[in-house]
Every structure is written in C-alpha cells, then in structure tokens.
PDB file of C-alpha atoms and ligand atoms in Angstrom:
ATOM      1  CA  MET A   1      99.143 103.011 111.113  1.00 95.00           C
ATOM      2  CA  LEU A   2     102.760 102.536 110.584  1.00 98.00           C
ATOM      3  CA  LYS A   3     104.152 106.091 111.602  1.00 98.00           C
ATOM      4  CA  ILE A   4     107.588 106.532 110.518  1.00 98.00           C
ATOM      5  CA  VAL A   5     109.948 109.344 111.020  1.00 98.00           C
ATOM      6  CA  VAL A   6     112.317 110.467 108.213  1.00 98.00           C
ATOM      7  CA  CYS A   7     115.671 111.256 108.269  1.00 98.00           C
ATOM      8  CA  VAL A   8     117.205 113.484 105.489  1.00 98.00           C
ATOM      9  CA  SER A   9     120.480 115.260 104.647  1.00 98.00           C
ATOM     10  CA  GLY A  10     119.917 117.073 101.402  1.00 96.00           C
ATOM     11  CA  GLY A  11     117.878 117.256  98.494  1.00 97.00           C
ATOM     12  CA  GLY A  12     115.193 115.149  99.604  1.00 98.00           C
ATOM     13  CA  THR A  13     114.124 113.468  96.386  1.00 98.00           C
ATOM     14  CA  ASN A  14     113.482 109.917  98.094  1.00 98.00           C
ATOM     15  CA  LEU A  15     111.302 111.834 100.816  1.00 98.00           C
ATOM     16  CA  GLN A  16     108.959 112.788  98.636  1.00 98.00           C
ATOM     17  CA  ALA A  17     108.504 109.774  96.815  1.00 98.00           C
ATOM     18  CA  ILE A  18     107.070 108.717 100.339  1.00 98.00           C
ATOM     19  CA  ILE A  19     105.115 111.533 100.513  1.00 98.00           C
ATOM     20  CA  ASP A  20     104.326 110.755  96.743  1.00 98.00           C
ATOM     21  CA  SER A  21     102.733 107.206  97.289  1.00 98.00           C
ATOM     22  CA  ILE A  22     101.514 108.129 100.163  1.00 98.00           C
ATOM     23  CA  GLU A  23      98.905 111.127  98.630  1.00 98.00           C
ATOM     24  CA  ASN A  24      98.596 108.989  95.402  1.00 97.00           C
ATOM     25  CA  GLY A  25      97.814 105.526  97.729  1.00 97.00           C
ATOM     26  CA  LYS A  26      99.971 103.423  96.948  1.00 97.00           C
ATOM     27  CA  LEU A  27     101.634 103.338 100.213  1.00 98.00           C
ATOM     28  CA  GLN A  28      99.043 102.955 102.867  1.00 97.00           C
ATOM     29  CA  ASN A  29      98.669 102.206 106.101  1.00 97.00           C
ATOM     30  CA  THR A  30     101.589 104.581 106.804  1.00 98.00           C
ATOM     31  CA  GLU A  31     102.005 108.240 108.308  1.00 98.00           C
ATOM     32  CA  ILE A  32     104.639 110.334 108.300  1.00 98.00           C
ATOM     33  CA  VAL A  33     105.165 111.989 111.825  1.00 98.00           C
ATOM     34  CA  GLY A  34     108.388 113.725 111.036  1.00 98.00           C
ATOM     35  CA  VAL A  35     110.922 114.431 109.263  1.00 98.00           C
ATOM     36  CA  ILE A  36     114.786 115.045 110.564  1.00 98.00           C
ATOM     37  CA  SER A  37     117.445 116.799 109.294  1.00 98.00           C
ATOM     38  CA  ASN A  38     121.703 117.166 110.073  1.00 98.00           C
ATOM     39  CA  ASN A  39     121.361 119.696 107.465  1.00 97.00           C
ATOM     40  CA  PRO A  40     119.606 123.029 108.498  1.00 96.00           C
ATOM     41  CA  ASN A  41     119.551 124.277 104.403  1.00 97.00           C
ATOM     42  CA  ALA A  42     118.315 120.914 103.620  1.00 98.00           C
ATOM     43  CA  TYR A  43     115.786 120.742 100.798  1.00 98.00           C
ATOM     44  CA  ALA A  44     114.616 117.924 102.303  1.00 98.00           C
ATOM     45  CA  LEU A  45     112.594 120.227 105.583  1.00 98.00           C
ATOM     46  CA  GLU A  46     111.419 122.797 102.508  1.00 98.00           C
ATOM     47  CA  ARG A  47     109.670 119.462 100.723  1.00 98.00           C
ATOM     48  CA  ALA A  48     108.474 118.364 104.395  1.00 98.00           C
ATOM     49  CA  LYS A  49     106.666 121.619 105.206  1.00 98.00           C
ATOM     50  CA  ASN A  50     104.881 121.841 101.747  1.00 98.00           C
ATOM     51  CA  ALA A  51     103.084 118.509 102.844  1.00 98.00           C
ATOM     52  CA  GLY A  52     102.310 119.704 105.974  1.00 98.00           C
ATOM     53  CA  VAL A  53     104.913 117.116 107.829  1.00 98.00           C
ATOM     54  CA  LYS A  54     106.755 118.610 111.091  1.00 98.00           C
ATOM     55  CA  GLY A  55     110.296 118.636 109.816  1.00 98.00           C
ATOM     56  CA  ILE A  56     113.412 119.774 112.474  1.00 98.00           C
ATOM     57  CA  CYS A  57     117.333 120.308 112.306  1.00 98.00           C
ATOM     58  CA  VAL A  58     118.949 118.863 114.590  1.00 98.00           C
ATOM     59  CA  SER A  59     122.927 119.089 113.634  1.00 97.00           C
ATOM     60  CA  PRO A  60     126.354 118.140 115.024  1.00 95.00           C
ATOM     61  CA  LYS A  61     127.659 121.807 114.543  1.00 95.00           C
ATOM     62  CA  SER A  62     124.782 122.926 117.451  1.00 95.00           C
ATOM     63  CA  PHE A  63     126.552 120.840 120.042  1.00 96.00           C
ATOM     64  CA  ALA A  64     129.348 120.402 122.524  1.00 95.00           C
ATOM     65  CA  ASP A  65     130.229 117.026 121.233  1.00 96.00           C
ATOM     66  CA  ARG A  66     129.316 113.816 119.469  1.00 96.00           C
ATOM     67  CA  GLU A  67     127.768 112.199 122.431  1.00 96.00           C
ATOM     68  CA  GLU A  68     125.805 115.338 123.558  1.00 97.00           C
ATOM     69  CA  PHE A  69     124.578 114.906 119.430  1.00 97.00           C
ATOM     70  CA  ASN A  70     123.799 111.398 119.883  1.00 97.00           C
ATOM     71  CA  LYS A  71     121.462 112.134 122.604  1.00 97.00           C
ATOM     72  CA  ALA A  72     119.934 115.190 120.937  1.00 98.00           C
ATOM     73  CA  PHE A  73     119.057 112.747 117.956  1.00 98.00           C
ATOM     74  CA  LEU A  74     117.368 110.290 120.128  1.00 98.00           C
ATOM     75  CA  ASP A  75     115.701 112.398 122.401  1.00 98.00           C
ATOM     76  CA  ALA A  76     114.232 114.179 118.884  1.00 98.00           C
ATOM     77  CA  LEU A  77     113.347 110.430 117.368  1.00 98.00           C
ATOM     78  CA  ASN A  78     111.465 110.057 120.461  1.00 98.00           C
ATOM     79  CA  ASP A  79     109.663 112.509 120.515  1.00 98.00           C
ATOM     80  CA  PHE A  80     108.083 111.930 118.138  1.00 98.00           C
ATOM     81  CA  ASN A  81     107.380 107.734 119.093  1.00 98.00           C
ATOM     82  CA  PRO A  82     108.112 106.029 115.257  1.00 98.00           C
ATOM     83  CA  ASP A  83     107.014 102.282 115.039  1.00 98.00           C
ATOM     84  CA  LEU A  84     109.731 103.015 112.018  1.00 98.00           C
ATOM     85  CA  VAL A  85     112.756 105.304 111.391  1.00 98.00           C
ATOM     86  CA  VAL A  86     113.556 106.063 107.262  1.00 98.00           C
ATOM     87  CA  LEU A  87     116.982 107.081 106.549  1.00 98.00           C
ATOM     88  CA  ALA A  88     116.549 108.831 103.293  1.00 98.00           C
ATOM     89  CA  GLY A  89     119.498 110.466 102.239  1.00 97.00           C
ATOM     90  CA  PHE A  90     120.651 110.544 105.968  1.00 97.00           C
ATOM     91  CA  LEU A  91     123.892 111.355 105.590  1.00 93.00           C
ATOM     92  CA  VAL A  92     124.919 110.657 109.662  1.00 94.00           C
ATOM     93  CA  VAL A  93     126.470 107.211 111.117  1.00 93.00           C
ATOM     94  CA  ILE A  94     123.910 106.568 113.162  1.00 95.00           C
ATOM     95  CA  PRO A  95     124.783 105.711 116.855  1.00 94.00           C
ATOM     96  CA  LYS A  96     125.001 102.523 118.362  1.00 96.00           C
ATOM     97  CA  ILE A  97     122.348 104.672 121.338  1.00 97.00           C
ATOM     98  CA  VAL A  98     119.616 104.830 118.468  1.00 98.00           C
ATOM     99  CA  ILE A  99     120.543 101.834 116.916  1.00 98.00           C
ATOM    100  CA  GLU A 100     119.829  99.996 119.856  1.00 97.00           C
ATOM    101  CA  ALA A 101     116.887 101.722 121.220  1.00 98.00           C
ATOM    102  CA  TYR A 102     115.435 100.755 117.519  1.00 98.00           C
ATOM    103  CA  ARG A 103     116.743  97.505 116.745  1.00 97.00           C
ATOM    104  CA  GLY A 104     115.474  96.072 113.574  1.00 97.00           C
ATOM    105  CA  ARG A 105     113.241  99.446 113.069  1.00 98.00           C
ATOM    106  CA  ILE A 106     115.405 101.407 111.121  1.00 98.00           C
ATOM    107  CA  ILE A 107     115.920 101.005 107.311  1.00 98.00           C
ATOM    108  CA  ASN A 108     118.261 102.492 104.803  1.00 98.00           C
ATOM    109  CA  ILE A 109     118.506 103.304 100.892  1.00 98.00           C
ATOM    110  CA  HIS A 110     121.821 102.800  99.403  1.00 98.00           C
ATOM    111  CA  PRO A 111     122.491 103.791  95.844  1.00 98.00           C
ATOM    112  CA  SER A 112     123.766 100.127  94.871  1.00 98.00           C
ATOM    113  CA  LEU A 113     123.685  96.504  94.628  1.00 98.00           C
ATOM    114  CA  ILE A 114     125.331  96.002  97.665  1.00 98.00           C
ATOM    115  CA  PRO A 115     127.745  94.610  98.644  1.00 98.00           C
ATOM    116  CA  SER A 116     129.168  96.122  95.931  1.00 98.00           C
ATOM    117  CA  PHE A 117     130.110  99.693  96.223  1.00 98.00           C
ATOM    118  CA  CYS A 118     128.857 100.775 100.057  1.00 98.00           C
ATOM    119  CA  GLY A 119     130.686 100.460 103.103  1.00 96.00           C
ATOM    120  CA  THR A 120     132.398 103.598 104.713  1.00 95.00           C
ATOM    121  CA  GLY A 121     133.436 107.092 102.256  1.00 95.00           C
ATOM    122  CA  TYR A 122     130.299 104.957  99.781  1.00 97.00           C
ATOM    123  CA  TYR A 123     127.625 107.573 100.266  1.00 96.00           C
ATOM    124  CA  GLY A 124     125.620 110.559  97.369  1.00 96.00           C
ATOM    125  CA  LEU A 125     128.101 110.333  94.065  1.00 97.00           C
ATOM    126  CA  LYS A 126     130.602 108.653  95.235  1.00 98.00           C
ATOM    127  CA  VAL A 127     128.843 105.396  94.773  1.00 98.00           C
ATOM    128  CA  HIS A 128     128.207 106.393  91.153  1.00 98.00           C
ATOM    129  CA  GLU A 129     131.964 107.466  90.330  1.00 98.00           C
ATOM    130  CA  ALA A 130     133.017 104.099  91.840  1.00 98.00           C
ATOM    131  CA  ALA A 131     130.697 102.220  89.997  1.00 98.00           C
ATOM    132  CA  LEU A 132     131.635 104.004  87.216  1.00 98.00           C
ATOM    133  CA  ALA A 133     135.699 103.832  87.780  1.00 98.00           C
ATOM    134  CA  ARG A 134     134.904  99.208  87.688  1.00 98.00           C
ATOM    135  CA  GLY A 135     133.180  99.632  84.785  1.00 98.00           C
ATOM    136  CA  VAL A 136     129.960  97.779  85.659  1.00 98.00           C
ATOM    137  CA  LYS A 137     127.223  96.985  83.204  1.00 98.00           C
ATOM    138  CA  ILE A 138     124.709  97.142  85.734  1.00 98.00           C
ATOM    139  CA  THR A 139     123.784  98.763  89.349  1.00 98.00           C
ATOM    140  CA  GLY A 140     121.033  99.492  91.178  1.00 98.00           C
ATOM    141  CA  ALA A 141     119.437  99.823  94.875  1.00 98.00           C
ATOM    142  CA  THR A 142     119.244  98.575  97.962  1.00 98.00           C
ATOM    143  CA  VAL A 143     116.743  98.862 100.648  1.00 98.00           C
ATOM    144  CA  HIS A 144     118.012  97.417 104.043  1.00 98.00           C
ATOM    145  CA  TYR A 145     117.469  97.576 107.850  1.00 98.00           C
ATOM    146  CA  VAL A 146     120.476  99.380 109.763  1.00 98.00           C
ATOM    147  CA  ASP A 147     122.958  97.246 112.182  1.00 97.00           C
ATOM    148  CA  GLU A 148     126.043  98.705 113.623  1.00 95.00           C
ATOM    149  CA  GLY A 149     128.359  97.993 110.267  1.00 95.00           C
ATOM    150  CA  THR A 150     128.041 100.241 107.749  1.00 94.00           C
ATOM    151  CA  ASP A 151     125.602  98.990 105.454  1.00 96.00           C
ATOM    152  CA  THR A 152     125.902  95.575 106.985  1.00 97.00           C
ATOM    153  CA  GLY A 153     121.951  95.230 107.881  1.00 97.00           C
ATOM    154  CA  PRO A 154     119.369  92.216 106.607  1.00 98.00           C
ATOM    155  CA  ILE A 155     118.381  93.982 103.080  1.00 98.00           C
ATOM    156  CA  ILE A 156     114.742  94.319 102.256  1.00 98.00           C
ATOM    157  CA  MET A 157     114.437  95.605  98.951  1.00 98.00           C
ATOM    158  CA  GLN A 158     116.785  95.705  95.511  1.00 98.00           C
ATOM    159  CA  LYS A 159     116.756  96.744  92.448  1.00 98.00           C
ATOM    160  CA  ALA A 160     119.079  96.429  89.265  1.00 98.00           C
ATOM    161  CA  VAL A 161     119.387  99.132  86.827  1.00 98.00           C
ATOM    162  CA  GLU A 162     121.608  99.492  83.801  1.00 98.00           C
ATOM    163  CA  VAL A 163     124.476 101.496  83.317  1.00 98.00           C
ATOM    164  CA  LEU A 164     124.962 103.015  79.623  1.00 98.00           C
ATOM    165  CA  ASP A 165     127.755 104.102  77.905  1.00 97.00           C
ATOM    166  CA  GLY A 166     128.051 107.970  78.221  1.00 97.00           C
ATOM    167  CA  ASP A 167     126.927 108.045  81.410  1.00 98.00           C
ATOM    168  CA  THR A 168     128.598 110.636  84.141  1.00 98.00           C
ATOM    169  CA  PRO A 169     127.843 109.874  87.734  1.00 98.00           C
ATOM    170  CA  GLU A 170     125.291 112.693  87.549  1.00 98.00           C
ATOM    171  CA  ILE A 171     123.049 110.708  84.886  1.00 98.00           C
ATOM    172  CA  LEU A 172     123.433 107.802  86.754  1.00 98.00           C
ATOM    173  CA  GLN A 173     122.433 108.684  89.693  1.00 98.00           C
ATOM    174  CA  ARG A 174     119.019 110.489  88.091  1.00 98.00           C
ATOM    175  CA  ARG A 175     118.820 106.858  86.408  1.00 98.00           C
ATOM    176  CA  VAL A 176     119.121 104.548  90.292  1.00 98.00           C
ATOM    177  CA  MET A 177     116.947 107.182  91.515  1.00 98.00           C
ATOM    178  CA  GLU A 178     114.063 106.931  88.857  1.00 98.00           C
ATOM    179  CA  GLN A 179     114.452 103.623  88.392  1.00 98.00           C
ATOM    180  CA  ALA A 180     115.513 102.023  91.396  1.00 98.00           C
ATOM    181  CA  GLU A 181     115.466 104.452  94.549  1.00 98.00           C
ATOM    182  CA  TRP A 182     111.899 106.383  94.620  1.00 98.00           C
ATOM    183  CA  ILE A 183     110.763 102.625  94.056  1.00 98.00           C
ATOM    184  CA  ILE A 184     111.754 100.439  96.237  1.00 98.00           C
ATOM    185  CA  LEU A 185     111.592 102.440  99.174  1.00 98.00           C
ATOM    186  CA  PRO A 186     107.828 103.069  99.446  1.00 98.00           C
ATOM    187  CA  GLU A 187     107.390  99.665  98.459  1.00 98.00           C
ATOM    188  CA  SER A 188     109.763  99.003 101.154  1.00 98.00           C
ATOM    189  CA  ILE A 189     107.323 100.634 104.010  1.00 98.00           C
ATOM    190  CA  GLY A 190     104.684  99.280 101.920  1.00 98.00           C
ATOM    191  CA  LEU A 191     105.764  95.832 103.228  1.00 98.00           C
ATOM    192  CA  ILE A 192     106.269  96.428 106.709  1.00 98.00           C
ATOM    193  CA  ALA A 193     103.283  98.560 107.068  1.00 98.00           C
ATOM    194  CA  LYS A 194     100.966  95.214 105.977  1.00 95.00           C
ATOM    195  CA  GLU A 195     103.612  93.317 108.364  1.00 91.00           C
ATOM    196  CA  THR A 196     102.936  95.295 111.124  1.00 86.00           C
ATOM    197  CA  LYS A 197      99.258  95.420 110.246  1.00 79.00           C
ATOM    198  CA  GLU A 198      98.998  91.834 109.570  1.00 78.00           C
ATOM    199  CA  THR A 199     100.516  91.068 113.903  1.00 76.00           C
ATOM    200  CA  LYS A 200      98.551  93.636 115.268  1.00 64.00           C
TER     201      LYS A 200
HETATM  202  C1  GAR B 301     120.355 109.134  97.320  1.00 86.00           C
HETATM  203  O1  GAR B 301     120.469 108.879  96.622  1.00 86.00           O
HETATM  204  C2  GAR B 301     120.127 108.034  97.881  1.00 86.00           C
HETATM  205  O2  GAR B 301     120.433 106.756  98.230  1.00 86.00           O
HETATM  206  C3  GAR B 301     121.518 107.891  99.122  1.00 86.00           C
HETATM  207  O3  GAR B 301     121.752 109.990  99.264  1.00 86.00           O
HETATM  208  C4  GAR B 301     120.739 110.149  97.777  1.00 86.00           C
HETATM  209  C5  GAR B 301     119.968 111.206  98.179  1.00 86.00           C
HETATM  210  O4  GAR B 301     119.522 111.973  97.591  1.00 86.00           O
HETATM  211  N1  GAR B 301     122.213 107.714 100.458  1.00 86.00           N
HETATM  212  C6  GAR B 301     123.475 107.254 100.324  1.00 86.00           C
HETATM  213  O5  GAR B 301     124.677 107.094  99.480  1.00 86.00           O
HETATM  214  C7  GAR B 301     123.783 106.399 101.781  1.00 86.00           C
HETATM  215  N2  GAR B 301     124.939 106.011 101.600  1.00 86.00           N
HETATM  216  P1  GAR B 301     117.633 113.082  98.036  1.00 86.00           P
HETATM  217  O6  GAR B 301     118.535 113.194  99.309  1.00 86.00           O
HETATM  218  O7  GAR B 301     117.096 112.861  96.863  1.00 86.00           O
HETATM  219  O8  GAR B 301     117.030 111.520  98.514  1.00 86.00           O
END
C-alpha cells in the first residue's frame, strides 16, 4: 500500500479527484494518510474531513520565520510517515530540507504543458491568463517530480487540452482540470503505487 500525504492550499478539487479515484477503485494500492494545508480556511480541509482523512494546517503565519515554518512542515510530513508527497495546488515553495528528506518522493500537478507557462510566478489562474495572452491553441497539465527548481523535475505524465474561442481564464482553468488534472494526477499516483508494489 502506497501511503500518501496530499498538500493543499485552496479548493482541493485535485484532492477530491484522488479521494474519488480511491473510492471507485480506479486508484488501487493507495491510502491517503494525511492532508496538510498552509491555509486554515482551505475548503480542501473540509474535503479531507468528509472523507475521514486527517487534515492539519501548518501556516507560515504561525511561525517566527521561514526556517521555523520549514522545520514544522517537515515534522508534520514525518509524523504521517508517507511513501509519497503529492502537491495538489500547494502554493508554498517546498523547502530544501523537505526536498532532501523526500528526494524522488514528491510529485506536483501543474496546470500547463511544461515547459510552457511554468516557473516562478506561474500558479493557479495566472497560468491560464498567460496561456490566453500568448494565444496558444493547446494547453494542458503536467505531473512531475519535484526538485530544487520551480517546475523543473522529471515529467511523469502530461495531457493536452484545447483552448477555445471565447475562453476566459476561469473557463480554461475548469476545462484543464476536468480534461487533464483530475485524470492524470490519480493516474500518476497509480503508476507509482504499481511500481512500489512490484519492487517490494
Ligand atoms: C490546480 O489547477 C493546480 O494545477 C494548480 O492550482 C490549482 C489548485 O486547484 N497548481 C499550481 O498552479 C501549482 N503551480 P485545487 O485546489 O482545486 O486542486
């Protein structure tokens, strides 16, 4: 069984997609052992509660400085003892100490086809605003491993989504979620769960 912690900051629709995929049996050999939010008001925490998953908040605002927060975040992860850390709309830069402790065991979902519209400053709606401003006809989502860079780690899965005339950032964001993110994030976790099972 692959034990995962899901890190969230907002609505948590990607978390919901993982929960639903486990419940309907599409995602096997996987257990969500905890959810960590940096935002106490994240609706994702409600989703965790509704699914019977322990959710906690570790907010940078509760600590004297970034170093203290980074340590608390690592401690929170370690308490859950996960095999894999899944960043599902987690808008916090992952500290070096966490990358070192979980090297090759952190994945992230990004709402574009990397290497387009990624890196510092590209998150959430801003990614879709940039795609529309550039006038691309195809966008999508990417699941990748997390390394020290921003959106630079090895790619696990990508899925393309069409940009349509009249799209607003909000409409495009929703289509990218429905047609790509909610599919490839659970599938990527499933791939890793399968590999973990086969090598054990
Ligand atoms: C998702 O679109 C995710 O790809 C994006 O934030 C949204 C979170 O939505 N992540 C990034 O932009 C990371 N750079 P959710 O809370 O409903 O899953």
